[in-house]
Tab-separated table of C-alpha atoms in Angstrom:
chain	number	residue	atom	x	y	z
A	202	UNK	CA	85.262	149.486	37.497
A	203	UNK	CA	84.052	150.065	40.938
A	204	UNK	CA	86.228	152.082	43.428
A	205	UNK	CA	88.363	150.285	45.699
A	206	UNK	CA	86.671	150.494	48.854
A	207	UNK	CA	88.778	151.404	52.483
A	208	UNK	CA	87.243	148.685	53.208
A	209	UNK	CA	88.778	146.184	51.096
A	210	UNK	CA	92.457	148.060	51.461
A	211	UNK	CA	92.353	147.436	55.196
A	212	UNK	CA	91.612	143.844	54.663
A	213	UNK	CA	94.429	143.426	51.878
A	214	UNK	CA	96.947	144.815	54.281
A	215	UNK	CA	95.844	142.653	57.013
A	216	UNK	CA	96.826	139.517	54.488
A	217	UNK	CA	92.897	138.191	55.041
A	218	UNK	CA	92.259	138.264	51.592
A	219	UNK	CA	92.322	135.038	49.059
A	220	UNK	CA	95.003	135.186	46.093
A	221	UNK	CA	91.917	135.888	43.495
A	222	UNK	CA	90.626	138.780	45.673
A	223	UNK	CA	94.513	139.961	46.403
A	224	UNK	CA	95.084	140.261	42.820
A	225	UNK	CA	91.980	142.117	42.292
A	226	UNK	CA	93.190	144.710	44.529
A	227	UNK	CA	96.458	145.022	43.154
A	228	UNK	CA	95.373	145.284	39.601
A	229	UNK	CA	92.640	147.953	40.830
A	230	UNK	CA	95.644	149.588	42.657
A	231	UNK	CA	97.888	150.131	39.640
A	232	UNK	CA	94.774	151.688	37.467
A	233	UNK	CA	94.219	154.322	40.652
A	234	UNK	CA	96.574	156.770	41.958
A	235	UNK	CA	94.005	157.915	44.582
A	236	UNK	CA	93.655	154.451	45.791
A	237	UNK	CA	97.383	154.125	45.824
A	238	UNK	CA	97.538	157.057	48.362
A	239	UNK	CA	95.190	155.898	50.528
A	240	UNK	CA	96.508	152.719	50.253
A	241	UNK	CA	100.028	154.420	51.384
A	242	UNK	CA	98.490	156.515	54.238
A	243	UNK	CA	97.558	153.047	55.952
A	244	UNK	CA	100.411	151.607	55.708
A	245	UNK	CA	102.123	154.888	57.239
A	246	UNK	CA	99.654	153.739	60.301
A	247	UNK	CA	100.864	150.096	60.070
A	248	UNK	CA	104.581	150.902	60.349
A	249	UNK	CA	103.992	153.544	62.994
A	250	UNK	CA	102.317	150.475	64.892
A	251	UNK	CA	105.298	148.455	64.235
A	252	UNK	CA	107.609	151.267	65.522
A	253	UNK	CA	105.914	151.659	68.882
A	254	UNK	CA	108.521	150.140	71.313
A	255	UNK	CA	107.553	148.828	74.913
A	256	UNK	CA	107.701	151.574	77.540
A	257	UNK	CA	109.861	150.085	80.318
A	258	UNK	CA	108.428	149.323	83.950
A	259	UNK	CA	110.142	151.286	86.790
A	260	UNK	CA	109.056	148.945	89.081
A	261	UNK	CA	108.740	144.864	90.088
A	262	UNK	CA	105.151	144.606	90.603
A	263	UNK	CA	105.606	140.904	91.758
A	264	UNK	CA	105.929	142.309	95.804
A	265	UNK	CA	103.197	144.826	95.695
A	266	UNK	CA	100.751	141.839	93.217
A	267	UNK	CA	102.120	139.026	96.597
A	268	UNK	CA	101.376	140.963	98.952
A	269	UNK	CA	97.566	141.572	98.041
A	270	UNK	CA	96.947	137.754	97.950
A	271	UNK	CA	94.877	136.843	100.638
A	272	UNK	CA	92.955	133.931	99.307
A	273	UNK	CA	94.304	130.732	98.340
A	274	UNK	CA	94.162	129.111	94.847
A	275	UNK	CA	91.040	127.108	94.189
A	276	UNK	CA	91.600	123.288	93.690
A	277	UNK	CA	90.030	122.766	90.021
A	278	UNK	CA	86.173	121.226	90.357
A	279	UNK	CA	84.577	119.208	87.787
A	280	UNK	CA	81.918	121.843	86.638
A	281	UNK	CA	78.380	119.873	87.833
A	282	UNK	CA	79.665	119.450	91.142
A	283	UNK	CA	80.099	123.151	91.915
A	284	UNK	CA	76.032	123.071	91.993
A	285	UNK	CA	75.872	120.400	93.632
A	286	UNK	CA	74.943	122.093	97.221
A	287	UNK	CA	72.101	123.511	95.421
A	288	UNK	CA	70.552	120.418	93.323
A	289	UNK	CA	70.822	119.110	97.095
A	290	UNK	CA	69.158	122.141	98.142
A	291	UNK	CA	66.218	121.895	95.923
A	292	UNK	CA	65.834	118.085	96.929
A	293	UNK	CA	65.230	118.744	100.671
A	294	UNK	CA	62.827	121.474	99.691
A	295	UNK	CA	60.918	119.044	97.246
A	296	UNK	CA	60.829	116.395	100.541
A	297	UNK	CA	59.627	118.686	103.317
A	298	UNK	CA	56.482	119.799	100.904
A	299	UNK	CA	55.979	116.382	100.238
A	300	UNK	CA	55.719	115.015	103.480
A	301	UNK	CA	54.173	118.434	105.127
A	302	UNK	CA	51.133	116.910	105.993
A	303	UNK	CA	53.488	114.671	108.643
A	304	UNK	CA	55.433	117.155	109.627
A	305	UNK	CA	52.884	119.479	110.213
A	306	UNK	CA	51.496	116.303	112.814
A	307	UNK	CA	54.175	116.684	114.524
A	308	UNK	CA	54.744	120.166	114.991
A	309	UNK	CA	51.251	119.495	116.294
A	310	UNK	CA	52.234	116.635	119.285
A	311	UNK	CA	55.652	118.549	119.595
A	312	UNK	CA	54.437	120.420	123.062
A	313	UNK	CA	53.069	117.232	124.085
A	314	UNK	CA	56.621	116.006	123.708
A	315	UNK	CA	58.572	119.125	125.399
A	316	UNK	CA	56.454	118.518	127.864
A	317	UNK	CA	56.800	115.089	129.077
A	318	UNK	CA	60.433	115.391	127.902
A	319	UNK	CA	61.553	118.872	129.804
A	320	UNK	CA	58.640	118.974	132.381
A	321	UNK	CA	60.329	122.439	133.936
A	322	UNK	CA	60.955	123.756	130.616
A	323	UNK	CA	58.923	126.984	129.959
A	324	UNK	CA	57.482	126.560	126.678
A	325	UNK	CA	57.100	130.107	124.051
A	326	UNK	CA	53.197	130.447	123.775
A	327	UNK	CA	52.396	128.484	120.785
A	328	UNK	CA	49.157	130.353	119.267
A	329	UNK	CA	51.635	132.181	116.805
A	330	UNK	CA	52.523	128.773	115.394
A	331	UNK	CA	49.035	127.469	115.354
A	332	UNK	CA	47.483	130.510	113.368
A	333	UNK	CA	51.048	129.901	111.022
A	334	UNK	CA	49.966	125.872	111.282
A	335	UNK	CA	46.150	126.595	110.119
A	336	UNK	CA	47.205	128.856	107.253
A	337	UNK	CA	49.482	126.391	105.756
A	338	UNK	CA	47.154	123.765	106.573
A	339	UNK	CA	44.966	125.808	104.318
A	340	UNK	CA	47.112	126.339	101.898
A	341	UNK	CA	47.421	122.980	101.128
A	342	UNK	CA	43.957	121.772	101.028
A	343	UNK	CA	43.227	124.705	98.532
A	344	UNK	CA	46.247	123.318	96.239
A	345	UNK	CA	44.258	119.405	96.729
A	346	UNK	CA	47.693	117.732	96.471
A	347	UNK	CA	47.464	114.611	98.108
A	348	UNK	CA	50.864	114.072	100.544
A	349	UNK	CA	51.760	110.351	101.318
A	350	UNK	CA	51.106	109.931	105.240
A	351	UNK	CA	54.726	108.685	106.738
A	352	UNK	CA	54.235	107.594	110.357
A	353	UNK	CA	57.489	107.514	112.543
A	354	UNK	CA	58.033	107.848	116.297
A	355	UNK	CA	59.162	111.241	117.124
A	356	UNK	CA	62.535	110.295	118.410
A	357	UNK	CA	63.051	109.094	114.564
A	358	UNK	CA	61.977	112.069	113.668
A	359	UNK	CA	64.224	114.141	115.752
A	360	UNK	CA	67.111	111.671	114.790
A	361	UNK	CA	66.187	112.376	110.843
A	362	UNK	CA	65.786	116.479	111.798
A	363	UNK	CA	69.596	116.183	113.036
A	364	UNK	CA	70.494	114.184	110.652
A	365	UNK	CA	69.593	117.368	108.227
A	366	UNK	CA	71.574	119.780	110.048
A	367	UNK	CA	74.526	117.674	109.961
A	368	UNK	CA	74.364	117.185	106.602
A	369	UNK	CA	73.717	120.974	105.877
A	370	UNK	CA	76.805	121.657	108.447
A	371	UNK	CA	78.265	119.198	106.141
A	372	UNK	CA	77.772	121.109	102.654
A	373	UNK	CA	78.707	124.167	104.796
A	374	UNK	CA	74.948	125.549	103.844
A	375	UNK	CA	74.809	126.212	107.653
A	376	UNK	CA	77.413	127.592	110.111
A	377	UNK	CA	79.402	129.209	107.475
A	378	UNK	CA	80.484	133.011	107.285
A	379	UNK	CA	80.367	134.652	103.806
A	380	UNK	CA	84.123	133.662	103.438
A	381	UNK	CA	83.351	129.870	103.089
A	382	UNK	CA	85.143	129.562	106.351
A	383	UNK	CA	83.766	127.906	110.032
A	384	UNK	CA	82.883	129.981	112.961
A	385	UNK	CA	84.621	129.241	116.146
B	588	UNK	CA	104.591	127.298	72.193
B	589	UNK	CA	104.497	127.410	75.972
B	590	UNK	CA	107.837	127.433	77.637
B	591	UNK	CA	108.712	124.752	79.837
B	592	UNK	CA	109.845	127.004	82.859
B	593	UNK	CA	106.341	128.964	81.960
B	594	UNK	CA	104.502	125.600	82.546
B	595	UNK	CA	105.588	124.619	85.424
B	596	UNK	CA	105.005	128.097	87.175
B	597	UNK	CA	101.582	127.850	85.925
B	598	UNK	CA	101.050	124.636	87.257
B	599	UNK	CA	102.870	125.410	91.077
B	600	UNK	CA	100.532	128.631	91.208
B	601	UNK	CA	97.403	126.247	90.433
B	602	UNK	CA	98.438	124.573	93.184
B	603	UNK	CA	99.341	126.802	95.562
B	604	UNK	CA	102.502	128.536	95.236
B	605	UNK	CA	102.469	132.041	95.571
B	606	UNK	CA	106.331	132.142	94.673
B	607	UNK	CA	105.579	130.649	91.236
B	608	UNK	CA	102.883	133.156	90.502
B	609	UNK	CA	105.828	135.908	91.134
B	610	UNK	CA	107.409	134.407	88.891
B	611	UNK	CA	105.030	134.924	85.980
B	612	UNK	CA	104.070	138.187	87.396
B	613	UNK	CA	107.827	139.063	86.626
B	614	UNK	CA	108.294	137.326	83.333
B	615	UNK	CA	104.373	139.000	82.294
B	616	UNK	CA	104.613	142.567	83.934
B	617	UNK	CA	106.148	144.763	81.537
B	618	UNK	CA	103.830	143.392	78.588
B	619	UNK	CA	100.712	143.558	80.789
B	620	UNK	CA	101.621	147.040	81.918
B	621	UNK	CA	101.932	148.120	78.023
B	622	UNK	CA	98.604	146.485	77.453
B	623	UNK	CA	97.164	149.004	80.382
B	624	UNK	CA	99.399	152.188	79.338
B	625	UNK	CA	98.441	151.770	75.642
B	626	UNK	CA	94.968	152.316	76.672
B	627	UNK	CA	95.145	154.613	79.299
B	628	UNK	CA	98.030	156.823	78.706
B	629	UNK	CA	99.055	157.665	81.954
B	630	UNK	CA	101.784	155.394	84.076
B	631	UNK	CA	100.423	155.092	87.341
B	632	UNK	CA	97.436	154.005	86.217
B	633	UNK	CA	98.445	151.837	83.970
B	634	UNK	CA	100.731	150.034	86.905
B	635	UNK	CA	97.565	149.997	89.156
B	636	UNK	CA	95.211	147.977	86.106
B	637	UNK	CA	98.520	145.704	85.626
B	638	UNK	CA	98.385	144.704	89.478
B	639	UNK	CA	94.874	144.358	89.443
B	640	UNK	CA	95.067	142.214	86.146
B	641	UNK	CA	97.272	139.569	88.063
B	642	UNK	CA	95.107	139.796	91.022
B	643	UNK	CA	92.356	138.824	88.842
B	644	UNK	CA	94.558	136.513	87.339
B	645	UNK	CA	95.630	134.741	89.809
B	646	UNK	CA	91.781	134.096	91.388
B	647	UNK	CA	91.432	132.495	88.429
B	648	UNK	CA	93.842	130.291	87.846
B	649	UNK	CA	91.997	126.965	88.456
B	650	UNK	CA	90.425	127.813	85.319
B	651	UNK	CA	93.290	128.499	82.952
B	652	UNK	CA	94.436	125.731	80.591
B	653	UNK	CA	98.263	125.547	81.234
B	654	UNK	CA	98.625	124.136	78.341
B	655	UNK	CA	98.281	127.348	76.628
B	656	UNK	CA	100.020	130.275	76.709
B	657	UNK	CA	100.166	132.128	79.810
B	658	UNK	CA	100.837	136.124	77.723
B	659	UNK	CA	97.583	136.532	75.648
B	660	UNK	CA	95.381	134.966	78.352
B	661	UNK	CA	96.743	137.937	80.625
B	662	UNK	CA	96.823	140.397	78.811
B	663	UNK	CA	92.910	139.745	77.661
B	664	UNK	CA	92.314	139.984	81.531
B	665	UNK	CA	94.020	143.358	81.409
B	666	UNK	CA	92.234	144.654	78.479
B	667	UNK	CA	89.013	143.751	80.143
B	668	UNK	CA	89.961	145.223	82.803
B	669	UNK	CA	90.616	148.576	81.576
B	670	UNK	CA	87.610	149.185	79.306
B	671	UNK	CA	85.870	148.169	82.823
B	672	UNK	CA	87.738	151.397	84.510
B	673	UNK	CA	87.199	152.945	81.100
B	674	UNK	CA	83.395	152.557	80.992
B	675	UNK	CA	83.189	152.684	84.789
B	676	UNK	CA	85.113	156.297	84.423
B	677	UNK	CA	87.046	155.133	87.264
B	678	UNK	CA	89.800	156.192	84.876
B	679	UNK	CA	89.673	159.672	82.772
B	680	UNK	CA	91.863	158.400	80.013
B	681	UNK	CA	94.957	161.418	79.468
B	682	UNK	CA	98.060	161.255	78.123
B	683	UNK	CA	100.385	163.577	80.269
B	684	UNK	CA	103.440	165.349	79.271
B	685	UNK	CA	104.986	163.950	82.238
B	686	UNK	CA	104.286	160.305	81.679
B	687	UNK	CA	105.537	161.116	77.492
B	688	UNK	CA	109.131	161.963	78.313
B	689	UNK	CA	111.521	161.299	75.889
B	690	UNK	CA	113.470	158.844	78.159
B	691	UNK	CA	110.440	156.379	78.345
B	692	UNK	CA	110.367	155.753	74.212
B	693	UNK	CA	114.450	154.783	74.612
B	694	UNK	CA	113.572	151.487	75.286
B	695	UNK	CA	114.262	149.776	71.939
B	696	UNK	CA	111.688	147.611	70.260
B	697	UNK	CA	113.310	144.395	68.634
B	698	UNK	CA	112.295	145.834	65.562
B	699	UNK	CA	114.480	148.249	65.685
B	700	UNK	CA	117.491	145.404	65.975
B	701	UNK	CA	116.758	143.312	63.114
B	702	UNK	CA	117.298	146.231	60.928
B	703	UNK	CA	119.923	148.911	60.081
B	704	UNK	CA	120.767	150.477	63.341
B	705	UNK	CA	118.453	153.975	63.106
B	706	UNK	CA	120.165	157.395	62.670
B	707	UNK	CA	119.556	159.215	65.239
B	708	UNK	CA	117.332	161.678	63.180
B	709	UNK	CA	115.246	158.541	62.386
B	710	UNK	CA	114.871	157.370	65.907
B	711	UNK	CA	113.676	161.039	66.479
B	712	UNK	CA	111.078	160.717	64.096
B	713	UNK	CA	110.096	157.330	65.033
B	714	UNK	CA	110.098	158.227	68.855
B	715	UNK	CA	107.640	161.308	67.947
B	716	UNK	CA	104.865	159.560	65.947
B	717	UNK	CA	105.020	157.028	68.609
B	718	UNK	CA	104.180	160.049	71.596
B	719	UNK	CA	101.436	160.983	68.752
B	720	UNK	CA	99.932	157.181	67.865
B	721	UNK	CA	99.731	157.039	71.382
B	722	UNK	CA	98.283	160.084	72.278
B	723	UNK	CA	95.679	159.215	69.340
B	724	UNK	CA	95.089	155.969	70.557
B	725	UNK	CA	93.994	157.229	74.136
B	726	UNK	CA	91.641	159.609	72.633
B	727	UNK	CA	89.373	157.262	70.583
B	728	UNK	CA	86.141	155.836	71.935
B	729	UNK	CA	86.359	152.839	73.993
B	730	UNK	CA	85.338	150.494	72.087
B	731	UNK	CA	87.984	151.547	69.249
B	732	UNK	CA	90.820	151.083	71.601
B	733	UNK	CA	90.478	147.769	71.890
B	734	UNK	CA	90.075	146.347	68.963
B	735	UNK	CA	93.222	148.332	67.935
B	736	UNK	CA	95.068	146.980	71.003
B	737	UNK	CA	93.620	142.981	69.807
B	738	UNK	CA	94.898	143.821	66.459
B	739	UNK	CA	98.020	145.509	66.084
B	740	UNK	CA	99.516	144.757	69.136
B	741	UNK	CA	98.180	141.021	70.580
B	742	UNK	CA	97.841	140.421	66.806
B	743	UNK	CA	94.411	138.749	67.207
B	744	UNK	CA	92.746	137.853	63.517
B	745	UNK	CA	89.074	139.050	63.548
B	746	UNK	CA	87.324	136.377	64.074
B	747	UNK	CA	89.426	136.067	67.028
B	748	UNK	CA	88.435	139.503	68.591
B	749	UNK	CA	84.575	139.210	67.577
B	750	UNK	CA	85.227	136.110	69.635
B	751	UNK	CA	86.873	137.853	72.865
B	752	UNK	CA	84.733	141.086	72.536
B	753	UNK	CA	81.387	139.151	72.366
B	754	UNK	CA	80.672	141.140	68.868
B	755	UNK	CA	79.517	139.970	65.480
B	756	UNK	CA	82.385	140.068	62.845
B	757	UNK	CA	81.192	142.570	60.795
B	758	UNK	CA	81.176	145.265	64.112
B	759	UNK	CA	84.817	144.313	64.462
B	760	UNK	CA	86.081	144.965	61.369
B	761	UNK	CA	83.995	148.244	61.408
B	762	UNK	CA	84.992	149.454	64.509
B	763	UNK	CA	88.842	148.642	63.594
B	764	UNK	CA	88.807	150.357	60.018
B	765	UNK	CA	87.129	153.175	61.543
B	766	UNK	CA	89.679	153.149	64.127
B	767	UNK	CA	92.418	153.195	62.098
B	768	UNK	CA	91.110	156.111	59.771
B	769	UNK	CA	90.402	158.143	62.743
B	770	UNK	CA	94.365	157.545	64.020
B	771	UNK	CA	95.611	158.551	60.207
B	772	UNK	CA	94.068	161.639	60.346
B	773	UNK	CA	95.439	162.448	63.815
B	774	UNK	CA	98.928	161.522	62.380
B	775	UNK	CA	98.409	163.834	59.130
């Protein structure tokens, strides 16, 4: 017969074995005194578990625990919406590179704009932004992806461009410190 | 079974209530801090990881299910908790002879109630292989620790503690009878 394994004595004194396997252990047990004393020396460890009371707390931690709490209990969230701000996110990415060829139009006319808009206003030098404006431009010629032409009046587009920032303000993607609170 | 008064703590501290969470923190303490000093070994320690463990706790309480048990959801906080100190060797794990004074293992264990009242010779000998099970305890790797703390004292089945450890079964159950021949020799 095969020696009973310390194995198979720590699982019959944890009660995980099945009655067939439990009675094989026992029968094994009563054929080996070695087994027996091993079997004993566990449960020694077992009781001495049991006898280990609870060391008592000198203190109420409850003041020191309150008094560390600075931030308030989140409300519970259903689980999509906490990435919500970032499916967002990826969508107004997605629609600025898909209507780049447009915007980059108007980036273009923007001076003109300024200009006739704020005729004292002393516009930044703008070569910086046309070398970025040629890159990009090509950039996207090299890729040959074909972006839908969308013509608006440039107040629209300045109304949409708000719009954005609002909505960013909104989803607290913008003017937000680290904290998930508001400035000012 | 989660006690009614329990519940409704649980669910004023999801909402808000700092005074409610006090309240578990003072029905909760004494079992969390036994979680930390079991593994640690020294007090002050142990009452530093049990106010972190509510911290933690408490940041997290939109998550917890109140219709569970409020004890074993704790006190797996705190034993994460401490193998993070542990590994992090933010904490050197000791047991002192100042934190093993005789007047700390006084407190009686319920076990000790349902039976024959101890002689006193009894209680001596009980109270000293506790000061060496825990001593023994403190000094085995990590990883042992815990599983001995999920077993024999939050009474977790293995599958249970594969489960909460993030291990397969068969690591658990070698880790724990390893464990436990390791603390029988240090009791011999």
């Amino acid at each position: 017969m095969n020696e009973l394994s310390d194995e198979r004595l720590n699982e019959y004194l944890d009660g995980v074995l099945d009655a067939a396997a439990r009675q094989d252990v026992e029968t094994q047990l009563a054929e080996s005194p070695e087994a027996q004393v091993r079997l004993a020396e566990l449960q020694t460890l077992f009781v001495a578990f049991g006898d280990m009371a609870e060391v008592p707390l000198t203190r109420d931690l409850s003041g020191s625990v309150l008094a560390a709490l600075h931030e308030p209990v989140k409300p519970e969230t259903v689980r999509w919406l906490r990435y919500l701000p970032w499916l967002q996110l990826t969508a107004v990415i997605l629609l600025i590179l898909l209507f780049w060829a447009t915007i980059q139009g108007w980036l273009l006319n923007g001076r003109t704009f300024l200009t006739a808009t704020l005729p004292t206003a002393q516009l930044p030098d703008l070569m910086i932004g046309e070398t970025v404006r040629m890159w990009s431009t090509a950039v996207w010629q090299s890729a040959q992806t074909a972006a839908p032409q969308f013509n608006l009046a440039i107040n629209q587009w300045l109304l949409l461009t708000l719009a954005l920032v609002v909505w960013l303000a909104g989803n607290r993607l913008l003017f937000t410190n680290h904290n998930g609170g508001s400035h000012g | 079974m989660v006690h009614d008064d329990e519940q409704t703590w649980v669910r004023l501290a999801q909402q808000g209530d700092k005074a409610a969470f006090a309240e578990l923190v003072r029905l909760h303490q004494t079992a969390v801090f036994n979680v930390a000093y079991r593994l640690f070994g020294r007090r002050q320690d142990a009452e530093d990881a049990a106010q972190e463990a509510f911290l933690r706790a408490y940041r997290a309480l939109h998550r917890f299910d109140r219709s569970r048990p409020f004890a074993p959801w704790i006190k797996r906080i705190t034993v994460n908790l401490c193998l993070n100190w542990l590994e992090s060797e933010r904490i050197r794990p000791q047991v002192s002879v100042a934190d093993m004074t005789p007047r700390e293992e006084e407190a009686p264990g319920m076990d000790q109630w349902a039976h024959q009242s101890p002689t006193p010779e009894q209680t001596m000998v009980q109270q000293e292989n506790a000061r060496r099970l825990r001593q023994a305890i403190v000094q085995l790797p990590t990883r042992y620790r815990a599983v001995i703390e999920y077993r024999h004292f939050q009474e977790l089945s293995y599958e249970e503690i594969a489960v909460v450890m993030e291990r397969p079964l068969s690591s658990v159950k070698s880790d724990l009878f390893r464990a436990r021949k390791m603390l029988g020799k240090q009791l011999e």
